mmCIF file of C-alpha atoms in Angstrom:
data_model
loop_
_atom_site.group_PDB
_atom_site.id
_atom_site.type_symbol
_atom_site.label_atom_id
_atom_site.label_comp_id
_atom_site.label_asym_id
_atom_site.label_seq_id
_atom_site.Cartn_x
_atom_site.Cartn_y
_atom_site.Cartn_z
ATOM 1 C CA UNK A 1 0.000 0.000 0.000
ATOM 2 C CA UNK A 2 1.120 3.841 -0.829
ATOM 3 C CA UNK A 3 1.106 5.676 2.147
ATOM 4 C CA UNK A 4 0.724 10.264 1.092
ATOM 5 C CA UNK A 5 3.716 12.242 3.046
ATOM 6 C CA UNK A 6 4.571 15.463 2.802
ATOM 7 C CA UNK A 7 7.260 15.262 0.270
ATOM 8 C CA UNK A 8 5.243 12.996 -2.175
ATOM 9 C CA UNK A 9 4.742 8.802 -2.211
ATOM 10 C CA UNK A 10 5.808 7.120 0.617
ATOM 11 C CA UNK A 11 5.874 3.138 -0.700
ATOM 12 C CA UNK A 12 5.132 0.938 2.493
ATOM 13 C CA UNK A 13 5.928 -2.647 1.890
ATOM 14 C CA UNK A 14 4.288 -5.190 3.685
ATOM 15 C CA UNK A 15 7.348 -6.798 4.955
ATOM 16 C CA UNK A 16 8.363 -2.948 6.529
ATOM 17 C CA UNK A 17 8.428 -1.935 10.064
ATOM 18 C CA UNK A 18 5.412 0.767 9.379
ATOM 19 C CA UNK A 19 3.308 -1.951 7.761
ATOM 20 C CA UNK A 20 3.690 -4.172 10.712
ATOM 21 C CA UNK A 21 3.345 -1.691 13.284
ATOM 22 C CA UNK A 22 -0.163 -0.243 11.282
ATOM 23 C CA UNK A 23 -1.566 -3.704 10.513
ATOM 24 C CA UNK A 24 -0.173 -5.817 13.586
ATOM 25 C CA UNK A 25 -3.310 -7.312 15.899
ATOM 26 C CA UNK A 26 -2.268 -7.048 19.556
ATOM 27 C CA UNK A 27 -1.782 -9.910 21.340
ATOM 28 C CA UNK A 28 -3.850 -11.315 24.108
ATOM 29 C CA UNK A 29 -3.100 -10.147 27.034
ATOM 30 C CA UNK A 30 -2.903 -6.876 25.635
ATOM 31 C CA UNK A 31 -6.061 -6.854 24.255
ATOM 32 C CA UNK A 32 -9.358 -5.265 25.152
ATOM 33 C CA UNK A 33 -10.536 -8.151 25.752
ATOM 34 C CA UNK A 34 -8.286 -9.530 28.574
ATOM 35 C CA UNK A 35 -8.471 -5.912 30.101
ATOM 36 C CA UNK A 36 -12.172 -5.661 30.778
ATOM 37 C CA UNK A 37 -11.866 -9.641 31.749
ATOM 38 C CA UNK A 38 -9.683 -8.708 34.897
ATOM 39 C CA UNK A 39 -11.099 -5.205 35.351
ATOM 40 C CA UNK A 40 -14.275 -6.787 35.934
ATOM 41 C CA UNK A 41 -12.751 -9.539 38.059
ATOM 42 C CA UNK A 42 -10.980 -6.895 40.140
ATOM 43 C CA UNK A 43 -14.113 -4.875 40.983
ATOM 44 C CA UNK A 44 -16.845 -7.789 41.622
ATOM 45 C CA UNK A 45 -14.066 -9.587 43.906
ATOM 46 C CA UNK A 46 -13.859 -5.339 45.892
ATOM 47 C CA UNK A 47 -17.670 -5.046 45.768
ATOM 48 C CA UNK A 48 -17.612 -8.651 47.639
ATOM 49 C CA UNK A 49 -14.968 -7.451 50.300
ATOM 50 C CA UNK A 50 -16.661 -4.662 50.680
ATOM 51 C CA UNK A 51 -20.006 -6.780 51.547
ATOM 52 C CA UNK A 52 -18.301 -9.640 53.698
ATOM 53 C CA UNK A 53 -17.072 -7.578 56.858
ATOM 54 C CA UNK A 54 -20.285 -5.830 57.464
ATOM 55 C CA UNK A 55 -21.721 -9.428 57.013
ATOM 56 C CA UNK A 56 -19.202 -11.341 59.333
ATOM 57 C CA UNK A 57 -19.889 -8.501 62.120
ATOM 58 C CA UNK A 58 -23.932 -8.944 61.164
ATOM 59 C CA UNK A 59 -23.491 -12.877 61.976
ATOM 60 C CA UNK A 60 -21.578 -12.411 65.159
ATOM 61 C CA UNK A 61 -23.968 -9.382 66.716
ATOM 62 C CA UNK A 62 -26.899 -12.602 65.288
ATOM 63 C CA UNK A 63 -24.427 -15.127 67.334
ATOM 64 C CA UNK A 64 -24.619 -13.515 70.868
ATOM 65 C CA UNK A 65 -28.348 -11.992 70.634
ATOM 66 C CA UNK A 66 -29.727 -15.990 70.405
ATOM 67 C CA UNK A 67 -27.086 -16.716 73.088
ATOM 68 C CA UNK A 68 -28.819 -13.394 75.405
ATOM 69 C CA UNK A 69 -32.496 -14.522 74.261
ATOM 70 C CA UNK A 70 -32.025 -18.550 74.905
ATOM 71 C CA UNK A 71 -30.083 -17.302 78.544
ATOM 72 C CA UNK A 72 -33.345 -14.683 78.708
ATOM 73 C CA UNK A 73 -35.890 -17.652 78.747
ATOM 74 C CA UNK A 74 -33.550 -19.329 81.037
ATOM 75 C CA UNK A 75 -33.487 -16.213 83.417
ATOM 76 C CA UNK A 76 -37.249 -15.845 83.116
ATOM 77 C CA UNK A 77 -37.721 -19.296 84.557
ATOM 78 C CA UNK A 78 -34.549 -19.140 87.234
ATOM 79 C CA UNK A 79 -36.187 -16.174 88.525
ATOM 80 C CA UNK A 80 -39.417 -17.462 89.042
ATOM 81 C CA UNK A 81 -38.046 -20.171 90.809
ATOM 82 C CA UNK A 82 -37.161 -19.782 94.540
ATOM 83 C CA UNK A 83 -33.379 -19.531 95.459
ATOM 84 C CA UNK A 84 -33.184 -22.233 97.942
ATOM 85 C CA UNK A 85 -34.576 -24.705 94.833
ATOM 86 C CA UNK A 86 -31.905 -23.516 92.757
ATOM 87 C CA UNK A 87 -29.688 -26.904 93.391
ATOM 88 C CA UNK A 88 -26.314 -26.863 91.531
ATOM 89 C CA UNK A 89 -27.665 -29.573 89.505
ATOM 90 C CA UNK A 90 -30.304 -26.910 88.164
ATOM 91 C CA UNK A 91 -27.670 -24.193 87.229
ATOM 92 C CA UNK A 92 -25.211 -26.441 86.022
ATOM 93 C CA UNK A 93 -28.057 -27.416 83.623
ATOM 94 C CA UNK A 94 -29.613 -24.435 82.640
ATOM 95 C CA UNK A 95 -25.366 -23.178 82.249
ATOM 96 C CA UNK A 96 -24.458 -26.305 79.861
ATOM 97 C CA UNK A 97 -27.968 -25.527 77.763
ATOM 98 C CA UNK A 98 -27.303 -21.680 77.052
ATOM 99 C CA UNK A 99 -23.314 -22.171 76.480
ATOM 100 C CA UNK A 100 -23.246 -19.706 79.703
ATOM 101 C CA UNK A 101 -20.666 -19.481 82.420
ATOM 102 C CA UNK A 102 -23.377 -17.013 84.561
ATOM 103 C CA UNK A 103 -26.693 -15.836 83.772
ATOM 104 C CA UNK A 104 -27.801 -12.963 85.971
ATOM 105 C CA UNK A 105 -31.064 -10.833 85.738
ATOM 106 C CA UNK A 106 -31.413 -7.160 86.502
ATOM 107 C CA UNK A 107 -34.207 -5.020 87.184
ATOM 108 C CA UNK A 108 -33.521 -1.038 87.739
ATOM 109 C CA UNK A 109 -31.100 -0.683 90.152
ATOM 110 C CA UNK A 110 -31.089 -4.566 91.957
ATOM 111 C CA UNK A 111 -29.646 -7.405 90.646
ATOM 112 C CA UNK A 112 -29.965 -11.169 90.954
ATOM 113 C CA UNK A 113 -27.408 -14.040 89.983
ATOM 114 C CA UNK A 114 -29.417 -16.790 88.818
ATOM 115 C CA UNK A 115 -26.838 -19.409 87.800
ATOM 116 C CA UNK A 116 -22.830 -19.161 87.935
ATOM 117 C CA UNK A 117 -20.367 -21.772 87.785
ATOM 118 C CA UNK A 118 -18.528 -22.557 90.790
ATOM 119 C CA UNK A 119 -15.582 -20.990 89.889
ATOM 120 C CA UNK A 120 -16.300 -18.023 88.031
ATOM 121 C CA UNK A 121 -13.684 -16.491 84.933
ATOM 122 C CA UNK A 122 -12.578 -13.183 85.342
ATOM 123 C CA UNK A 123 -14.143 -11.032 82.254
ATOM 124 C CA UNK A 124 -12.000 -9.815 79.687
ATOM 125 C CA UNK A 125 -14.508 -7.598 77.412
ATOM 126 C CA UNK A 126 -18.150 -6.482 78.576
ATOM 127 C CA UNK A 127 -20.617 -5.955 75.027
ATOM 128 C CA UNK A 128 -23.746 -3.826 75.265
ATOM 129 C CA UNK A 129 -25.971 -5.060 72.378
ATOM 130 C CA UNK A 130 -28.537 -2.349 72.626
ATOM 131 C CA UNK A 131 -25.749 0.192 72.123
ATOM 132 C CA UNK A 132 -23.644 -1.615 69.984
ATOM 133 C CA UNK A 133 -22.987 -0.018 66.637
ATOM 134 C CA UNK A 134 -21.693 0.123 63.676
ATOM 135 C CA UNK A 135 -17.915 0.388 63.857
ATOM 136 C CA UNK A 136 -17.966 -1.385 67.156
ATOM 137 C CA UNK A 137 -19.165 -4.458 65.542
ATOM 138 C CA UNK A 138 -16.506 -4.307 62.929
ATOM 139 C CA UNK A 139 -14.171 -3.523 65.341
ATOM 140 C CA UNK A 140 -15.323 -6.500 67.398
ATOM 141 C CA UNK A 141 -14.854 -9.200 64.444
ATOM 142 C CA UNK A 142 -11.321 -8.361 64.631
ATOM 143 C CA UNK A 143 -10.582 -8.758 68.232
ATOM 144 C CA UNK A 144 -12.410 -11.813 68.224
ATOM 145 C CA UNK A 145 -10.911 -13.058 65.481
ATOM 146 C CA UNK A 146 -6.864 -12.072 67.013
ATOM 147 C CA UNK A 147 -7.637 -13.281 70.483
ATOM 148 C CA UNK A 148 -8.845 -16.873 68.522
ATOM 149 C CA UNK A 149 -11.318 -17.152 71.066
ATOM 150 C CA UNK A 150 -9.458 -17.357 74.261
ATOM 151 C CA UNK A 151 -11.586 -14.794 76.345
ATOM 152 C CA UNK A 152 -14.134 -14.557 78.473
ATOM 153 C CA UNK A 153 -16.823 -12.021 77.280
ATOM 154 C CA UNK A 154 -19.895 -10.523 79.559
ATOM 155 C CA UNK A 155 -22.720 -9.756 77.358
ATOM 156 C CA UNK A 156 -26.169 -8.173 78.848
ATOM 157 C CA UNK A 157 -29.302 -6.373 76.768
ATOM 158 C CA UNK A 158 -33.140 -5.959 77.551
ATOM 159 C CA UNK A 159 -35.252 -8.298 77.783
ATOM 160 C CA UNK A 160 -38.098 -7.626 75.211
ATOM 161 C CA UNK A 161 -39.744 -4.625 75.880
ATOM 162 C CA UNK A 162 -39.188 -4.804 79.549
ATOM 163 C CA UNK A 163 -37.388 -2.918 81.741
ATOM 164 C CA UNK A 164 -35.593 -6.027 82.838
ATOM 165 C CA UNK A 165 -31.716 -6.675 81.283
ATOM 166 C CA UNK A 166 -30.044 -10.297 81.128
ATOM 167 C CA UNK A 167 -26.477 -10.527 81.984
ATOM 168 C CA UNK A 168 -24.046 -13.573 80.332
ATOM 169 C CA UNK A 169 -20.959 -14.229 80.726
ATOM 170 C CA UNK A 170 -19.326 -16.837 78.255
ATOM 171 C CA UNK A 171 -16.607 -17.842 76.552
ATOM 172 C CA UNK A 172 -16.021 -16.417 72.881
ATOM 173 C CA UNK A 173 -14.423 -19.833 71.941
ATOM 174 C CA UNK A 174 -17.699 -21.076 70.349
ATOM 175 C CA UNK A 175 -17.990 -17.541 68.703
ATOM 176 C CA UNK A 176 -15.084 -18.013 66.914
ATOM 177 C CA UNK A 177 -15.154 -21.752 65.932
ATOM 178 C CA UNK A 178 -19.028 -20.238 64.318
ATOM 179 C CA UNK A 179 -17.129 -16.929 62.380
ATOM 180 C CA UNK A 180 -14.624 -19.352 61.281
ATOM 181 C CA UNK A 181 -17.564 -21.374 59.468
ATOM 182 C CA UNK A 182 -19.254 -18.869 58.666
ATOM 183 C CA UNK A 183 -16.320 -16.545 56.831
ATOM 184 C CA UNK A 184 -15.373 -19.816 55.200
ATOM 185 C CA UNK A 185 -18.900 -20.698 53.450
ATOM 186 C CA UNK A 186 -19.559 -17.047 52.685
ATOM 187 C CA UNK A 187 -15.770 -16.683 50.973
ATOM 188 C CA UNK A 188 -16.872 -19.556 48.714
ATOM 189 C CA UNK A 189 -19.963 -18.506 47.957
ATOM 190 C CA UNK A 190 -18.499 -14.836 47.313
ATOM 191 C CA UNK A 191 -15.951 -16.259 44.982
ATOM 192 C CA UNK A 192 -19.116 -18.336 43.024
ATOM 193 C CA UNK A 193 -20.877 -15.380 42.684
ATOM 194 C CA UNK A 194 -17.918 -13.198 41.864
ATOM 195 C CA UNK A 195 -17.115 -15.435 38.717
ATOM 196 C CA UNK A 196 -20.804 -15.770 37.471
ATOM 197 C CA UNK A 197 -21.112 -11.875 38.061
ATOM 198 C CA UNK A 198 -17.795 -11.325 35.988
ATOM 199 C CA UNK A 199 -18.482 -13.750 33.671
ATOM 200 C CA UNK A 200 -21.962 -12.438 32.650
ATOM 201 C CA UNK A 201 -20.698 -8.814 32.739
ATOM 202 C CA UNK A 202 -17.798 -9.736 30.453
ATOM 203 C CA UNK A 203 -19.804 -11.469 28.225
ATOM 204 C CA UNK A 204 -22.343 -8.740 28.207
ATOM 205 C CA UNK A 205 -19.460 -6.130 27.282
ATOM 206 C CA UNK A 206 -17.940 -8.534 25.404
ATOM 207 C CA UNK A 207 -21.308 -8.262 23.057
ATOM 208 C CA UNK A 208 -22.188 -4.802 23.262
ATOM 209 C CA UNK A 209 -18.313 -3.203 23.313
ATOM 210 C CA UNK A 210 -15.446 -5.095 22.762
ATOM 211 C CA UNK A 211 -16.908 -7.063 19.808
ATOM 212 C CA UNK A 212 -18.126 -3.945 17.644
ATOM 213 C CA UNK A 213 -14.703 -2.389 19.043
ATOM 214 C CA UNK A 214 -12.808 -5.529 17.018
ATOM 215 C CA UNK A 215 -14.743 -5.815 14.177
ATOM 216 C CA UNK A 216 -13.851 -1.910 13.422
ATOM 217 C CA UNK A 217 -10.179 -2.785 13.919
ATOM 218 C CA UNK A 218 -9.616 -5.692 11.295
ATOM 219 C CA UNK A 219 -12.169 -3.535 8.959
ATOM 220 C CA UNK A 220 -9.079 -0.545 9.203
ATOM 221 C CA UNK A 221 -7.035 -2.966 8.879
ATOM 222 C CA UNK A 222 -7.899 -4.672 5.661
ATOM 223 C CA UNK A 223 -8.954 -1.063 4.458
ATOM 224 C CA UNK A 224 -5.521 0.418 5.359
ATOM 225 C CA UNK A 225 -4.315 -2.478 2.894
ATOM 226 C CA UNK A 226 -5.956 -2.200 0.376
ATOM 227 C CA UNK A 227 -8.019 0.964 -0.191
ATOM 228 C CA UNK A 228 -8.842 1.047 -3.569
ATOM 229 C CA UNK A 229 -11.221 -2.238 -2.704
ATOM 230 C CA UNK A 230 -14.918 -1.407 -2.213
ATOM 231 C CA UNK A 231 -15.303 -4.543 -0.415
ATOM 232 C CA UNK A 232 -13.765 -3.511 2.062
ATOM 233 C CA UNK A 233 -15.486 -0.163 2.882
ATOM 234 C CA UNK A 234 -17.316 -0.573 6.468
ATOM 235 C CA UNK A 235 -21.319 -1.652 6.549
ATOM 236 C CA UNK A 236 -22.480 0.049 9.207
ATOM 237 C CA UNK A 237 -24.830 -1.735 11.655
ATOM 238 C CA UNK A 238 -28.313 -0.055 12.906
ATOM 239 C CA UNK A 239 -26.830 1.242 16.617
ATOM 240 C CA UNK A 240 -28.000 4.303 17.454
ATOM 241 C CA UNK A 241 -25.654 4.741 20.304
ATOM 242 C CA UNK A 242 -21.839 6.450 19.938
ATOM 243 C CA UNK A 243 -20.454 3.116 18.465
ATOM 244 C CA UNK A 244 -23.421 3.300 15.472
ATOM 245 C CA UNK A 245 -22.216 6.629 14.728
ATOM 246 C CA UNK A 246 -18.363 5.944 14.990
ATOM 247 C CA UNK A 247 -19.138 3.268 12.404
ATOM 248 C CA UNK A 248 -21.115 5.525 10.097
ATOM 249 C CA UNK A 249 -18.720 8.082 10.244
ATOM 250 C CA UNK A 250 -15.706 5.469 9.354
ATOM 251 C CA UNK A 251 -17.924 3.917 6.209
ATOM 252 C CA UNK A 252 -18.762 7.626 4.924
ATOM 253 C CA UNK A 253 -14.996 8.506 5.664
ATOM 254 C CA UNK A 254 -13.162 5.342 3.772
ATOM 255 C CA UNK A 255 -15.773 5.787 1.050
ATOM 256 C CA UNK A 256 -14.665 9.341 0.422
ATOM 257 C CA UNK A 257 -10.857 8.347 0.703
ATOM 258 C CA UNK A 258 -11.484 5.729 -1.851
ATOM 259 C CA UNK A 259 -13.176 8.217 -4.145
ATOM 260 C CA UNK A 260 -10.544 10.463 -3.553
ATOM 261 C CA UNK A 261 -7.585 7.775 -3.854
ATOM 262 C CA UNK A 262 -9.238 7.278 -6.838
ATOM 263 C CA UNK A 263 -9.205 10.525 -8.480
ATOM 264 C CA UNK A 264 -5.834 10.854 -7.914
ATOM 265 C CA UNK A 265 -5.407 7.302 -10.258
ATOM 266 C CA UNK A 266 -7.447 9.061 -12.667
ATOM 267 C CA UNK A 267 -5.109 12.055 -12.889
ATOM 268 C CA UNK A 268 -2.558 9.934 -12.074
ATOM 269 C CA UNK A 269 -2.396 7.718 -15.618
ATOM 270 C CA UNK A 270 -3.851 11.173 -17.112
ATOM 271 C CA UNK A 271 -0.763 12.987 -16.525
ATOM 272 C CA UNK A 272 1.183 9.353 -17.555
ATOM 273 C CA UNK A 273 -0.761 9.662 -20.766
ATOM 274 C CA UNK A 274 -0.647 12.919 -21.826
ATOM 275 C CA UNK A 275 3.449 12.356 -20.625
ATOM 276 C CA UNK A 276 3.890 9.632 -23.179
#
């Protein structure tokens, strides 16, 4: 192919630098293609980050508010009962049943201890669940999560609607072997959704973008080669967003550079004629 400089004819040869450079596809993981494939990758597996702390700290907050309602039942029934039928048979029972070290009960300003161990821990982190918020449950994943569930944590709420609050004081040990599970099943089923999400949204761009995007390339291409070939003007498709236009504007472009390449042939073997 001829290629118009300045200073006249440049001749490009397909087996020139130029040519290649001009004509040269790039190669895959260069390509559009591969780009929007990891982009897309890269965000969904963000968005899912982004979702799986807050959801982690949502399961834990779940984790100790059945542990305060079951030991709230418990309390309801201790507290009924009179203290001098409260065997240690009965408290070690109604202990093993909520997963509780202590259950206590308090009502304004006086307090009753319904059921402690014989021995009991020393506390290591007290957790208010009616005042617990946001960043504090975040904040509480991660010390659960570094101490691997070696303390001892008192946690006390209302009861219902009542003015009454249960106190418990448990281990977090069973807290953390449950956030382990939990963190585990949700990280699979983030990375499931992550590829079907980036799958479908490649394919989706793949469709509306990158394919129109490629099929425009090789049709410069092939022009670029060859330009004096009709065949190989661009048909335009029917889009009537800004890749419709861009094609319109590329057929009615390379159709005017071939009429205009080809005026220049005309003069061209004019001025070769009239030479001769």
């Amino acid at each position: 192919s001829c290629a118009v400089s300045g200073e006249g004819m440049d001749v490009t040869t397909p087996d020139s630098p130029e040519h290649k450079v001009r004509t040269g596809s790039p190669t895959a993981a260069r390509s559009l293609s591969s780009k929007v494939l990891v982009l897309t990758i890269i965000f969904v597996m963000i968005a899912e980050v982004l979702i799986f702390v807050p959801s982690v700290a949502n399961f834990r907050m779940r984790w100790l508010q059945d542990r305060l309602n079951t030991a709230a039942v418990a309390a309801v029934v201790l507290a009924n009962t009179p203290q001098e039928d409260l065997s240690r048979a009965m408290q070690d029972d109604v202990l093993m049943a909520t997963g509780a070290k202590a259950i206590a009960l308090r009502e304004k300003e006086a307090s009753r201890l319904l059921a402690v161990e014989e021995m009991p821990p020393e506390v290591d982190s007290h957790i208010n669940l009616a005042e617990t918020g946001v960043f504090s449950a975040l904040s509480g994943v991660w010390n659960t999560v570094i101490k691997a569930g070696s303390q001892t944590i008192r946690v006390f709420g209302p009861v219902g609607e009542s003015s009454k609050t249960v106190e418990i004081i448990l281990s977090d040990k069973g807290l953390y072997q449950a956030l382990l599970i939990y963190a585990r099943n949700v990280f699979y089923l983030s990375i499931l959704i992550s590829l079907i999400t980036g799958g479908l949204v490649f394919l989706a761009l793949r469709r509306m973008l990158i394919a129109p995007i490629r099929s425009m390339t090789q049709n410069m291409l092939r022009f670029s080669a060859e330009p004096e070939n009709p065949a190989h003007i661009l048909m335009p498709t029917v889009r009537n967003d800004e890749l419709g236009v861009a094609e319109r504007e590329l057929a009615a472009m390379q159709t005017e550079l071939q009429h205009t390449l080809q005026s220049r042939k005309h003069l061209a073997d004019l001025e070769l004629a009239v030479s001769k």
